[in-house]
Short mmCIF file of C-alpha atoms and ligand atoms in Angstrom, two decimals:
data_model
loop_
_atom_site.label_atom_id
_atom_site.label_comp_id
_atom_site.label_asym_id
_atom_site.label_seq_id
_atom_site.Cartn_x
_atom_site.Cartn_y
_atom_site.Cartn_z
CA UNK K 1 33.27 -63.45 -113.32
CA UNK K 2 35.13 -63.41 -116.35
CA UNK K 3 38.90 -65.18 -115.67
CA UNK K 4 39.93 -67.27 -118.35
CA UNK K 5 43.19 -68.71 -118.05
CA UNK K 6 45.31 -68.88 -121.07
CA UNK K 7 46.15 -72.45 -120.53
CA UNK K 8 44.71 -74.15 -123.94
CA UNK K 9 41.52 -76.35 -123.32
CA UNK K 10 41.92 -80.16 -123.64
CA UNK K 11 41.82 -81.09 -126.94
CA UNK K 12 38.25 -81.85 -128.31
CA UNK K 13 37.29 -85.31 -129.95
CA UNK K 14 37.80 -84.09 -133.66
CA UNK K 15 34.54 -86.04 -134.37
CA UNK K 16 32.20 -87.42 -132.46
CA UNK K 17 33.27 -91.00 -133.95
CA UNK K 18 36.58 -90.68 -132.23
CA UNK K 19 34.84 -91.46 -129.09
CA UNK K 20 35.28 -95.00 -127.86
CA UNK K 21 31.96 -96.42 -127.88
CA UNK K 22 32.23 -97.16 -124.24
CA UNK K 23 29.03 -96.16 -123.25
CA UNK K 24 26.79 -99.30 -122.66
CA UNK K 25 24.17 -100.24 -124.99
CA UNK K 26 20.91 -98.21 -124.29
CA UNK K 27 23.02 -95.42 -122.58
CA UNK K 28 20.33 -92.71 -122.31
CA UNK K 29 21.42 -89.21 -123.91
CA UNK K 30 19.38 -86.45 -122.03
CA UNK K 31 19.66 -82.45 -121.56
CA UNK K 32 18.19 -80.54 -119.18
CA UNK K 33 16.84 -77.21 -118.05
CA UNK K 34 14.81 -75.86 -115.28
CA UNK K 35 11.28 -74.14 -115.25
CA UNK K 36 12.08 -70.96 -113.72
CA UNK K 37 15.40 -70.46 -115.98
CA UNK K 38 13.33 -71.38 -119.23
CA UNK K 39 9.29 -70.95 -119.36
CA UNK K 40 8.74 -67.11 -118.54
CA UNK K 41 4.85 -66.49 -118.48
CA UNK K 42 5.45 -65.41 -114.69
CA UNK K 43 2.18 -64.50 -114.41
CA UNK K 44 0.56 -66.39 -117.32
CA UNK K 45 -2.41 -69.02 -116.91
CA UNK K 46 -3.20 -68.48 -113.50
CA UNK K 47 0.62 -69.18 -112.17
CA UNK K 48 1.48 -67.91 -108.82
CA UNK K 49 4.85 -66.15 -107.34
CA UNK K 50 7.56 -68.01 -106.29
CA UNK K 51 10.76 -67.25 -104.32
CA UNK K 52 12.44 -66.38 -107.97
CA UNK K 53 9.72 -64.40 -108.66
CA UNK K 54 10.16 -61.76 -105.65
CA UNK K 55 13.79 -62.35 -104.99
CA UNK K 56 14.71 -61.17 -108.83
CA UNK K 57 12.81 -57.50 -107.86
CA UNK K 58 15.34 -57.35 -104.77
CA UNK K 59 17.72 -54.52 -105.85
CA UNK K 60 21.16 -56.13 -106.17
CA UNK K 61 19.91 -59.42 -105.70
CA UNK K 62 20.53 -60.29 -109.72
CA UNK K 63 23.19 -58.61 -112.24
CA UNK K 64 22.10 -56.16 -113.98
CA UNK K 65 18.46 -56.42 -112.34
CA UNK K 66 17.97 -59.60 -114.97
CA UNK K 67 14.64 -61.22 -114.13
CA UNK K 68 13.49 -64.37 -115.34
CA UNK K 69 9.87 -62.90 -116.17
CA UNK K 70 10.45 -63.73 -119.89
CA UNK K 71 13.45 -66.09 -119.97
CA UNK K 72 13.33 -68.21 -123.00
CA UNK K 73 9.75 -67.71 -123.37
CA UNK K 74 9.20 -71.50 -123.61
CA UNK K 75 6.11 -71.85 -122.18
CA UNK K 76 5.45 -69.85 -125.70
CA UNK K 77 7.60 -71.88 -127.50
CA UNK K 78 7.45 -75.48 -126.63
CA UNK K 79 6.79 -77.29 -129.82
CA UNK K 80 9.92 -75.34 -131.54
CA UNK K 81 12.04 -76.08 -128.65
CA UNK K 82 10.80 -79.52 -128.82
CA UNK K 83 11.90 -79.69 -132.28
CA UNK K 84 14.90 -78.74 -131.83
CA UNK K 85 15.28 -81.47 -129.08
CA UNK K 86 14.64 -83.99 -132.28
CA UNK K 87 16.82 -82.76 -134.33
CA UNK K 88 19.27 -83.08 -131.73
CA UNK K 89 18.29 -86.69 -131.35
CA UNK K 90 17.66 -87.02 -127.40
CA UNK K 91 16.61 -90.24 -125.72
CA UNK K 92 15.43 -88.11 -122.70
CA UNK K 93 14.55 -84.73 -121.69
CA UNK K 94 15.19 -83.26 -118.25
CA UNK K 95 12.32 -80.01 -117.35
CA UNK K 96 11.38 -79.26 -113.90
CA UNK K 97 7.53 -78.73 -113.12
CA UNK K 98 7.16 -75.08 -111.83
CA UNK K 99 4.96 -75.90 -108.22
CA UNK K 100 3.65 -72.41 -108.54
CA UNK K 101 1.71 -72.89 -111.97
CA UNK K 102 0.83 -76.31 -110.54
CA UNK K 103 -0.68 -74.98 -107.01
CA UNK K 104 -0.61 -70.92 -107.32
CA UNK K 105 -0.18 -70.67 -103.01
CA UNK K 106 1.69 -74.02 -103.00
CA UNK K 107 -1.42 -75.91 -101.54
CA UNK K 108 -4.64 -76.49 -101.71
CA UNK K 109 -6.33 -74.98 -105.19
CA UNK K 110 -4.71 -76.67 -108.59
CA UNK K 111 -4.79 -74.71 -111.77
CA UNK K 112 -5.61 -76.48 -114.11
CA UNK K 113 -3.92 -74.35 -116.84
CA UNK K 114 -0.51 -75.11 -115.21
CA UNK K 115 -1.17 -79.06 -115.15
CA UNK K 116 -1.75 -78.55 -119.03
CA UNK K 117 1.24 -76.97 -119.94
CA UNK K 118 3.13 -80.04 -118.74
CA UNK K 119 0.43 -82.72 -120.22
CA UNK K 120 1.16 -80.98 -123.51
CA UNK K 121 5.07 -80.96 -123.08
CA UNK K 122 5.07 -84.70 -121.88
CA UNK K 123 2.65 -85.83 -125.32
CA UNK K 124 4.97 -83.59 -127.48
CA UNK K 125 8.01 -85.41 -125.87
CA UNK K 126 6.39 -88.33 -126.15
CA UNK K 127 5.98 -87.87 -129.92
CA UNK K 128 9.29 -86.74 -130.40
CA UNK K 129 10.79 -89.90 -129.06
CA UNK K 130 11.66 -88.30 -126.17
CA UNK K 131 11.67 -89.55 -122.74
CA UNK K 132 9.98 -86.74 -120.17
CA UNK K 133 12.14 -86.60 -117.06
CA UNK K 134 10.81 -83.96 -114.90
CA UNK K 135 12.11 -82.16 -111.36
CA UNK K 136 9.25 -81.73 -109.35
CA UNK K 137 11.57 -78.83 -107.35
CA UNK K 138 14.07 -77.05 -108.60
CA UNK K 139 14.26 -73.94 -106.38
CA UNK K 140 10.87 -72.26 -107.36
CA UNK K 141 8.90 -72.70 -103.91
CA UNK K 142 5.65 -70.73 -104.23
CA UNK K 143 6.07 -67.74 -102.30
CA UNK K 144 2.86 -68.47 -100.32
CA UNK K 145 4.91 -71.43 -98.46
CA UNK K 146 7.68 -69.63 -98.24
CA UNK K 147 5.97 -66.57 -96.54
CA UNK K 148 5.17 -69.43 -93.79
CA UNK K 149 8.95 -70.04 -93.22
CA UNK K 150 9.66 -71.91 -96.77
CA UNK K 151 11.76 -74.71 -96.54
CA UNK K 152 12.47 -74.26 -92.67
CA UNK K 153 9.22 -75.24 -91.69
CA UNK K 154 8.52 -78.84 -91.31
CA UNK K 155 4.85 -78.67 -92.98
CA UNK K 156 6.46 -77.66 -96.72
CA UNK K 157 7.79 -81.34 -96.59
CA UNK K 158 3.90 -82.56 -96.47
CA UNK K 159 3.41 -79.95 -99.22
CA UNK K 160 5.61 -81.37 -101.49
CA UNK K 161 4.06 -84.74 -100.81
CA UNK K 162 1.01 -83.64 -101.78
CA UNK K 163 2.26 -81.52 -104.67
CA UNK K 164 4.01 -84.61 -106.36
CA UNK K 165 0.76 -86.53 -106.15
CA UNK K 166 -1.34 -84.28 -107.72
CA UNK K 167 1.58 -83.77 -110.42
CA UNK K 168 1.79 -87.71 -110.62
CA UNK K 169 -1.91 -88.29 -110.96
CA UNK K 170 -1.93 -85.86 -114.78
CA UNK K 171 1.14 -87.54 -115.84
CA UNK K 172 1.85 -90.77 -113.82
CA UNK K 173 0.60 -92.45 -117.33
CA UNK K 174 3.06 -91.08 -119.15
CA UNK K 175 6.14 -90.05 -117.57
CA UNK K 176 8.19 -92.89 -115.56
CA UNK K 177 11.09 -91.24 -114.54
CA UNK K 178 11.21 -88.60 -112.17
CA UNK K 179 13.72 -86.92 -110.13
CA UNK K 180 11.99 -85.01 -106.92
CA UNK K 181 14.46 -82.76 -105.49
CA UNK K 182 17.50 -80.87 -107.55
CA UNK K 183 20.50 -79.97 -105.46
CA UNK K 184 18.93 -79.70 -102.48
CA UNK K 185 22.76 -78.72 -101.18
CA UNK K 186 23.04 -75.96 -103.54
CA UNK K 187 19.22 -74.56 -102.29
CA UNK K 188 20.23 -74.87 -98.76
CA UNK K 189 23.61 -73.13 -98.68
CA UNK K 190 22.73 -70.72 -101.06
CA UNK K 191 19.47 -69.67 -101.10
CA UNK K 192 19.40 -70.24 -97.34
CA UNK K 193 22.37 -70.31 -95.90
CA UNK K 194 23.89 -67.40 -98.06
CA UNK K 195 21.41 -65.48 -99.69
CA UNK K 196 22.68 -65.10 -102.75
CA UNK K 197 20.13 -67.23 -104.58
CA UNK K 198 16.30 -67.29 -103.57
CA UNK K 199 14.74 -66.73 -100.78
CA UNK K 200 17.77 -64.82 -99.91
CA UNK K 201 18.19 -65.51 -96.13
CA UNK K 202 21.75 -65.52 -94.73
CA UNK K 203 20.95 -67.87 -91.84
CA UNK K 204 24.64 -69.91 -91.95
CA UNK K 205 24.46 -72.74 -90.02
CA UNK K 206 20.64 -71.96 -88.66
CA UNK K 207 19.71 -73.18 -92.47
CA UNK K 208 20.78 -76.85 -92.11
CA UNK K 209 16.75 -77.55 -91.38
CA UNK K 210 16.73 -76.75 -94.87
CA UNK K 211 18.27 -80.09 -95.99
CA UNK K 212 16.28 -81.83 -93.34
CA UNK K 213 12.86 -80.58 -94.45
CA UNK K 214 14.16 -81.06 -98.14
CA UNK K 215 15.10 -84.45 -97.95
CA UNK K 216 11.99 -85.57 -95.94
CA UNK K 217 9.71 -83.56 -98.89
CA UNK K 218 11.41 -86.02 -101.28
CA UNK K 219 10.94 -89.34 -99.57
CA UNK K 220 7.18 -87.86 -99.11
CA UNK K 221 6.77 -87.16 -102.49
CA UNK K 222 8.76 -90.57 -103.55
CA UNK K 223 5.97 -92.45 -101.67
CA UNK K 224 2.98 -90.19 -103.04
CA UNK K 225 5.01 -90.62 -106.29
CA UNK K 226 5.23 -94.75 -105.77
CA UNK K 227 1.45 -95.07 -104.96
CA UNK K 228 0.47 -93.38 -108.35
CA UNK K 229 3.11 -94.56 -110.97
CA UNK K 230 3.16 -98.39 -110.96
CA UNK K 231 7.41 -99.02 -112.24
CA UNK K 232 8.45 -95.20 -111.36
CA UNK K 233 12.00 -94.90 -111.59
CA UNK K 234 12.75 -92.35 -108.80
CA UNK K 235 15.89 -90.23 -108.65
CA UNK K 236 17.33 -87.12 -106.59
CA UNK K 237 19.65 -85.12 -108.75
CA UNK K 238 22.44 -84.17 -106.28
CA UNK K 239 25.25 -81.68 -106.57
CA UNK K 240 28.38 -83.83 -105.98
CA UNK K 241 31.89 -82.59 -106.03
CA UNK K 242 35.51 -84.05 -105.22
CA UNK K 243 37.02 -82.10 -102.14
CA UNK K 244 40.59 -81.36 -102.83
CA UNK K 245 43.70 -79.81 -100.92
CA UNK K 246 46.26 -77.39 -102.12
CA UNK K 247 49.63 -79.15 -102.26
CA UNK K 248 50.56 -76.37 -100.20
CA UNK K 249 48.18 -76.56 -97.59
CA UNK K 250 47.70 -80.52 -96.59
CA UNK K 251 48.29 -80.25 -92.71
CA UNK K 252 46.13 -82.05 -90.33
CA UNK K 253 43.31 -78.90 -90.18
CA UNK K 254 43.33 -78.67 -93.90
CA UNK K 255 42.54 -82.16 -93.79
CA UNK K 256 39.79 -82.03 -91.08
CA UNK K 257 38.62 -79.08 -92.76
CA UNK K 258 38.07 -80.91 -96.08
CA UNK K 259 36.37 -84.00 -94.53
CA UNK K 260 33.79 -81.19 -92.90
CA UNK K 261 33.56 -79.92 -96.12
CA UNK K 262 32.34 -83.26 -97.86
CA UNK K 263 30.41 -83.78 -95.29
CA UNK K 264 28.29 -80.63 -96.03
CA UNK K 265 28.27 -80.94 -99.46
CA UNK K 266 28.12 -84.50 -100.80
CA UNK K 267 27.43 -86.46 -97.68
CA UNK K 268 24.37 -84.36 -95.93
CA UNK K 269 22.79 -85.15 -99.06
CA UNK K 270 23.37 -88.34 -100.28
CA UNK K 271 24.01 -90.53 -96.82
CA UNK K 272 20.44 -90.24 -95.57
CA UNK K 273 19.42 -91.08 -99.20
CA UNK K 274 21.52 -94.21 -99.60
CA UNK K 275 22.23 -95.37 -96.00
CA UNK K 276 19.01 -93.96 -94.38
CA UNK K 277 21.23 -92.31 -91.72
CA UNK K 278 22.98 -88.40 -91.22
CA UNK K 279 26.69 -88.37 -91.30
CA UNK K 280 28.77 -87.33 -88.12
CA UNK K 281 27.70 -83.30 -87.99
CA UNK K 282 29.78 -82.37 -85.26
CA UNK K 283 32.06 -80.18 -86.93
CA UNK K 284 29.21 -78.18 -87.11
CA UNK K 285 28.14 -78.03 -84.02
CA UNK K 286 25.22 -80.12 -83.84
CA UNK K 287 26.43 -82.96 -82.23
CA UNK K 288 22.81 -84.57 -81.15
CA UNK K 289 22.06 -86.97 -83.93
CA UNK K 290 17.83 -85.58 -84.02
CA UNK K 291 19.56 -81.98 -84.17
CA UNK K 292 17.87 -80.23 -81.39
CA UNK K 293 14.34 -81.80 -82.49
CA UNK K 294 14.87 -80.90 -86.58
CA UNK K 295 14.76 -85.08 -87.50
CA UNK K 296 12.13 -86.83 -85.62
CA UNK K 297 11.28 -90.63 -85.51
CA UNK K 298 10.68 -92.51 -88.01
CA UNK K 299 12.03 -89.51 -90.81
CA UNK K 300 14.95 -91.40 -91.77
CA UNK K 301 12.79 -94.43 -92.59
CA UNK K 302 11.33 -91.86 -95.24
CA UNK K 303 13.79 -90.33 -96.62
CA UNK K 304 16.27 -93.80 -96.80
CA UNK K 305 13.33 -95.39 -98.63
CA UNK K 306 15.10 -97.25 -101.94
CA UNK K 307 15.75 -95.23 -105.16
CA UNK K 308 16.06 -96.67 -108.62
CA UNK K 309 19.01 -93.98 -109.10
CA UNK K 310 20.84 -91.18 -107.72
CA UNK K 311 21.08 -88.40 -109.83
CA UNK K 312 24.42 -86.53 -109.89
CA UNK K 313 25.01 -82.87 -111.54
CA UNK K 314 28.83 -82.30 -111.64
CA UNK K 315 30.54 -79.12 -112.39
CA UNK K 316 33.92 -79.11 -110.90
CA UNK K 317 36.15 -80.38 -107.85
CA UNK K 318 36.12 -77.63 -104.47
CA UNK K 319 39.46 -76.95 -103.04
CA UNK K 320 39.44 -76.23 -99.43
CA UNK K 321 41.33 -75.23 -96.69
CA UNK K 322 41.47 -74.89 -92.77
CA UNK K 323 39.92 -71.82 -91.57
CA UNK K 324 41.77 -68.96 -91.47
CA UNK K 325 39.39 -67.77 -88.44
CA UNK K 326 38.09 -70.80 -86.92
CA UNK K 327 35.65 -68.80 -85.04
CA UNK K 328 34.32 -67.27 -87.75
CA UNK K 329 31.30 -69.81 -88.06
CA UNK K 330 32.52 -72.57 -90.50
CA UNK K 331 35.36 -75.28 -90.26
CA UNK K 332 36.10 -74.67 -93.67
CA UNK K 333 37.77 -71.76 -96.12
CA UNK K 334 37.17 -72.28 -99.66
CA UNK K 335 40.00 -71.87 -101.70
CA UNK K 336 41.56 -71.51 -105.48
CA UNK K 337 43.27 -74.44 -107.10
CA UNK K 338 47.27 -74.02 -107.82
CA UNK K 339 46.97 -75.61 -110.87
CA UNK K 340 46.13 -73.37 -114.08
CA UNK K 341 43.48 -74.94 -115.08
CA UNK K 342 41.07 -73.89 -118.09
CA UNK K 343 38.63 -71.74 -116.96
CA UNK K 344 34.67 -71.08 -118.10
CA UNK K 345 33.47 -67.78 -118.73
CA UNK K 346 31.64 -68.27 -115.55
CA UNK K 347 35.15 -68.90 -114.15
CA UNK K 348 34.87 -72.28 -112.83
CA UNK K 349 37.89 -74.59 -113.15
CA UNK K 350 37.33 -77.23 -115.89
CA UNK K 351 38.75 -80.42 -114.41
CA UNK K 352 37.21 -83.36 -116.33
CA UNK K 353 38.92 -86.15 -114.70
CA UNK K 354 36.96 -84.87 -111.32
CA UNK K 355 34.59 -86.58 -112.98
CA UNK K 356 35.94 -90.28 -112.47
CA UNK K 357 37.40 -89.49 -109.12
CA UNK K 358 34.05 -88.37 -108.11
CA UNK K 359 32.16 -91.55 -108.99
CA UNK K 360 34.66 -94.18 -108.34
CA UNK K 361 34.94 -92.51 -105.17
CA UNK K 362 31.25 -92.75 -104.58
CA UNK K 363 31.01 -96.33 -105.96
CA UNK K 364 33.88 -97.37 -103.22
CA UNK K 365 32.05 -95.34 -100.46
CA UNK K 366 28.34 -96.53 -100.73
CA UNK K 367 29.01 -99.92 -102.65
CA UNK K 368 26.06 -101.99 -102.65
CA UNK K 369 23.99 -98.70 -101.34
CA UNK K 370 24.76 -97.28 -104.63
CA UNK K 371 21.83 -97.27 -107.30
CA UNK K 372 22.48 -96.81 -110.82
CA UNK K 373 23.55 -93.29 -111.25
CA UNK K 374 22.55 -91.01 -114.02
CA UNK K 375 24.76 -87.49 -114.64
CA UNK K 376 21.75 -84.91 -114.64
CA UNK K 377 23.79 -81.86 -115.42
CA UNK K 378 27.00 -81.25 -116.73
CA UNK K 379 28.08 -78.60 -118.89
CA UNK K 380 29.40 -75.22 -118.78
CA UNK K 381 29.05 -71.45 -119.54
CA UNK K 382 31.19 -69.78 -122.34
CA UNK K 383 31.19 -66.44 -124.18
CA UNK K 384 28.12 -65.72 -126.84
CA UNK K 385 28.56 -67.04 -129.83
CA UNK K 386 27.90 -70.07 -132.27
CA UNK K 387 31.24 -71.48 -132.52
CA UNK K 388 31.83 -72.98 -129.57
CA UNK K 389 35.10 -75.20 -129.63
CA UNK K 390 35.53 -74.87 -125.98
CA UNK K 391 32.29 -76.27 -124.85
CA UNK K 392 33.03 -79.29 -127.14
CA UNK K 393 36.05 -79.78 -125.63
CA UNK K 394 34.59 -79.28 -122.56
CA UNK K 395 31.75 -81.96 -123.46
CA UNK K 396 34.24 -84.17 -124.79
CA UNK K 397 36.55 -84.40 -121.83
CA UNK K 398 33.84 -84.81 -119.35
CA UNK K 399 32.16 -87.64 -121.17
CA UNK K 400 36.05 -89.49 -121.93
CA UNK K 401 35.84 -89.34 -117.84
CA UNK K 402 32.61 -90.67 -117.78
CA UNK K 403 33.85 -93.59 -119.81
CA UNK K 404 36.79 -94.46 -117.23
CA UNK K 405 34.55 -94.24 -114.71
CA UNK K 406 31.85 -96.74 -116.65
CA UNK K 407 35.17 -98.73 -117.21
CA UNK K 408 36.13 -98.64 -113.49
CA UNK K 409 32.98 -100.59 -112.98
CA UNK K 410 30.44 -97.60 -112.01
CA UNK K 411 27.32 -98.17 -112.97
CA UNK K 412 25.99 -95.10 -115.07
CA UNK K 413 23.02 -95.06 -117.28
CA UNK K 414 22.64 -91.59 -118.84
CA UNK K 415 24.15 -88.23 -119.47
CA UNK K 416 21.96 -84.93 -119.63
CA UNK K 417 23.79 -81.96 -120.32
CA UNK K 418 23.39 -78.87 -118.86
CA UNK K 419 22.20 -76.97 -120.71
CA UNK K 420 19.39 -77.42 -123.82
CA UNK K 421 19.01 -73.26 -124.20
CA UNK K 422 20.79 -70.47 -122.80
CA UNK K 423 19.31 -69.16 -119.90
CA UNK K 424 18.08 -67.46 -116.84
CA UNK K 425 21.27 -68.09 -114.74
CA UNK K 426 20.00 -67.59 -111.30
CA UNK K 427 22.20 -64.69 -109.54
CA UNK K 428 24.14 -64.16 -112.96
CA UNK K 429 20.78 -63.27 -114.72
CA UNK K 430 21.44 -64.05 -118.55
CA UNK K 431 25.28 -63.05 -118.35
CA UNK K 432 26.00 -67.02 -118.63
CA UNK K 433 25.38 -68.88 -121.35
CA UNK K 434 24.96 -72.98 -120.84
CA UNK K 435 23.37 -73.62 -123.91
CA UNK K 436 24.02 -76.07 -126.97
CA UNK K 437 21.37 -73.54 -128.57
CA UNK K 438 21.94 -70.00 -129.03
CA UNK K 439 18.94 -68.02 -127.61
CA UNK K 440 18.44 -64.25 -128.49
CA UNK K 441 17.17 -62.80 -125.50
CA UNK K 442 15.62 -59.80 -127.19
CA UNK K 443 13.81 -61.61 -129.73
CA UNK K 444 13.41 -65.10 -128.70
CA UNK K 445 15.34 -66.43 -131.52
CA UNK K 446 17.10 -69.55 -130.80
CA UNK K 447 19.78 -70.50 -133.40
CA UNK K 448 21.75 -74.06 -132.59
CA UNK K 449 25.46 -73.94 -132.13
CA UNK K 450 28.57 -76.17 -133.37
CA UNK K 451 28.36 -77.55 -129.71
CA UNK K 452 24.70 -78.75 -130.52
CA UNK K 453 25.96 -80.16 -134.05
CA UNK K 454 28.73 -81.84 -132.06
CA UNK K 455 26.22 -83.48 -129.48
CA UNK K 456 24.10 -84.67 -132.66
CA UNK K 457 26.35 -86.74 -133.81
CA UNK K 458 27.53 -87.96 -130.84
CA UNK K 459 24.18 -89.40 -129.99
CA UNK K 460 23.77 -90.62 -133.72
CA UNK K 461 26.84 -92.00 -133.47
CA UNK K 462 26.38 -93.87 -130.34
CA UNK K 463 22.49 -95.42 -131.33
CA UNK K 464 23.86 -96.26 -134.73
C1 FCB C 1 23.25 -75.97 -111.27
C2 FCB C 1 21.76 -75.73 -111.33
C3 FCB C 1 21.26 -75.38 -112.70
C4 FCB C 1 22.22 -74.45 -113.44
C5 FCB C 1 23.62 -74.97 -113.38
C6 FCB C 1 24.62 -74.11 -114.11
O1 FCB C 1 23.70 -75.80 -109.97
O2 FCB C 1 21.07 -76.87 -110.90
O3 FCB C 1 19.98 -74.82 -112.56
O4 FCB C 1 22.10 -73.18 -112.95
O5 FCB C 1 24.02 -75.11 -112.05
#
């Protein structure tokens, strides 16, 4: 999608110095990126398939047939890209661990190749400066466990459990910080519930196991993860978004329809996490609380174990609306915004103050439940290029929102912005370019953009 609206963008902080230094002292400044999106070597070291791996050859599945086979080579390239992450002066770094090059069939057999690829990023990091914060999933099941129902069976939970302890047990000496799940919403509906990301199955509502088996994988590998890394700091990176209505649609079933909404987006997801219990599901037709036999005894007391932080990746608000066919399977239509607001070149609405609303509200509905929270992606796509004034701006509204909502009295601890590199862009191949760092597809090159320049200083600025 291309729509850009002609509306100009919010204006940028001229320099980074214009900032109010309202971030708290030791505010951690992170990016991030994700194994499949980044390392390439698909087949390097011993690695085994994952979803991504077969659901890239699926004709259609990815524009233009992009595969992520290559990406940005970085399992070539980590000491330059670690550089770079110097030079841009990061207090943390945010990678996922590929399970695949970990455990080629997802259980069972380690390689140790793969475990050495991330004991050589974390020492690098380490040397750098850097803190390692890795993602022990972040959508690359090995497409051995998937072949055995993936992420609907029950048993890839125990998987995971045992995945993150052989993970933990390399780098548990090193690395204290570690986020388990990413967006487990965003897998579900998606790669599950859609089929427009990996595995590709359109199962609609016959995916919610999906966030089940997800979430009980996480407090699994949270207690494998506990066990092994005396003072981990564990965090689930969640996709979070403000539901809004259309001034001209805020009846009584637009209403409903955006409290069903919420509740399969942001509270699925983080209500089990915080308050060890599911939120009301009946809109969705599963009114018995164990859904048919999906969440068994004792599961909640898992997955509601305590966590040093919740992890929240925010990209914009989600205007809904009441179904305009309410038997057409979901309680819900999702709808444009009225207002004309900026637009990415992915197309996504750039609404910065979303932001605030977004945590206060989460501060005022969880309260004491509420862990620190750390933003684990933010960011946005924009046309190729090295002068980037519109992802500055975009940067530099969404961390002025960040402030109010530090100001408010939310209790935030870091910013990683999505992303380090351009990248493999799931279903949009490398059409979409996230990156503070220009990368050259066809040759690898990577050349650093004003955006990155702009981030730079902002960090500087904010240590000094
Ligand atoms: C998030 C994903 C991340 C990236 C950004 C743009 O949903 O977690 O991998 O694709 O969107």
């Amino acid at each position: 999608m291309t729509a850009r609206s002609t509306r100009p963008s919010p204006a940028p902080n001229a320099a980074p110095g214009d900032l109010p230094p309202r971030f708290p002292a030791g505010f951690l400044w992170g990016a991030s990126t994700a194994a499949y999106q980044i390392e390439g070597a698909a087949e390097k070291d011993g690695k085994g398939p994952s979803v991504w791996d077969t659901f890239v050859r699926r004709p259609g599945a990815v524009r233009d047939g992009h595969t992520g086979d290559v990406a940005c080579d970085h399992y070539h390239r980590l000491d330059e890209d670690v550089a770079l992450m110097r030079r841009l002066g990061l207090g943390a770094y945010r990678f996922s661990v590929s399970w695949p090059r970990v455990l080629p069939t997802g259980a069972g057999r380690v390689e140790p190749r793969g475990l050495d690829f991330y004991d050589r990023l974390v020492d690098a990091l380490l040397g750098a400066g850097i803190e390692p914060t890795p993602t022990l999933f972040h959508w690359d099941l090995p497409q051995a466990l998937e072949d055995r129902g993936g992420w609907l069976d029950r048993e890839t939970a125990y998987r995971f459990g045992e995945y993150a302890a052989v993970v933990a047990e390399r780098l548990g000496d090193r690395v204290r910080r570690w986020i388990t799940l990413n967006e487990p919403f965003v897998h579900m509906s998606f790669g599950y519930g859609f089929g427009v990301h990996a595995p590709g199955r359109a199962l609609l509502l016959d995916a919610l196991p999906v966030a089940h088996h997800q979430l009980l994988g996480h407090g699994l590998a949270a207690a494998a993860l506990r066990a092994a890394v005396p003072g981990a700091q564990l965090l689930v990176a969640n996709n979070c978004t403000p539901v809004r209505l259309r001034a001209d649609a805020r009846g009584a079933a637009d209403r409903a329809a955006a409290e069903a909404y919420d509740v399969l987006h942001n509270r699925l997801f983080n209500d089990p996490l915080l308050l060890g219990r599911y939120p009301d599901l009946s809109a969705y037709g599963t009114p018995d609380p164990a859904w048919g036999g999906v969440v068994r005894e004792g599961d909640l007391d898992v997955i509601g174990a305590p966590l040093d932080g919740l992890g929240v990746n925010y990209y914009n608000p989600t205007w809904v609306t009441a179904p305009a066919d309410p038997s057409a399977g979901l309680p819900f239509d999702l709808a444009e915004p009225e207002e004309a607001y900026a637009r990415t070149a992915f197309g996504w609405p750039v609404v910065p103050e979303g932001l605030t609303e977004l945590l206060t509200e989460l501060a005022s509905r969880y309260g004491n439940a509420l862990p620190p929270v750390w933003i684990t992606e933010n960011g946005c796509s924009q046309p190729a290029g090295l002068r980037d004034g519109a992802r500055i701006a975009y940067l530099a509204g969404h961390l002025d929102a960040l402030a109010r909502a530090i100001a408010a009295g939310v209790d935030v601890r870091g910013y990683f912005t999505w992303s380090l590199l351009d990248n493999f862009e799931w279903a949009e191949g490398y059409h979409q370019r996230f990156g503070l760092v220009e990368v050259d597809f066809a040759t690898g090159a990577r050349t650093p953009r004003e955006s990155f320049d702009w981030y730079r200083k902002l960090i500087a600025a904010h240590r000094g």
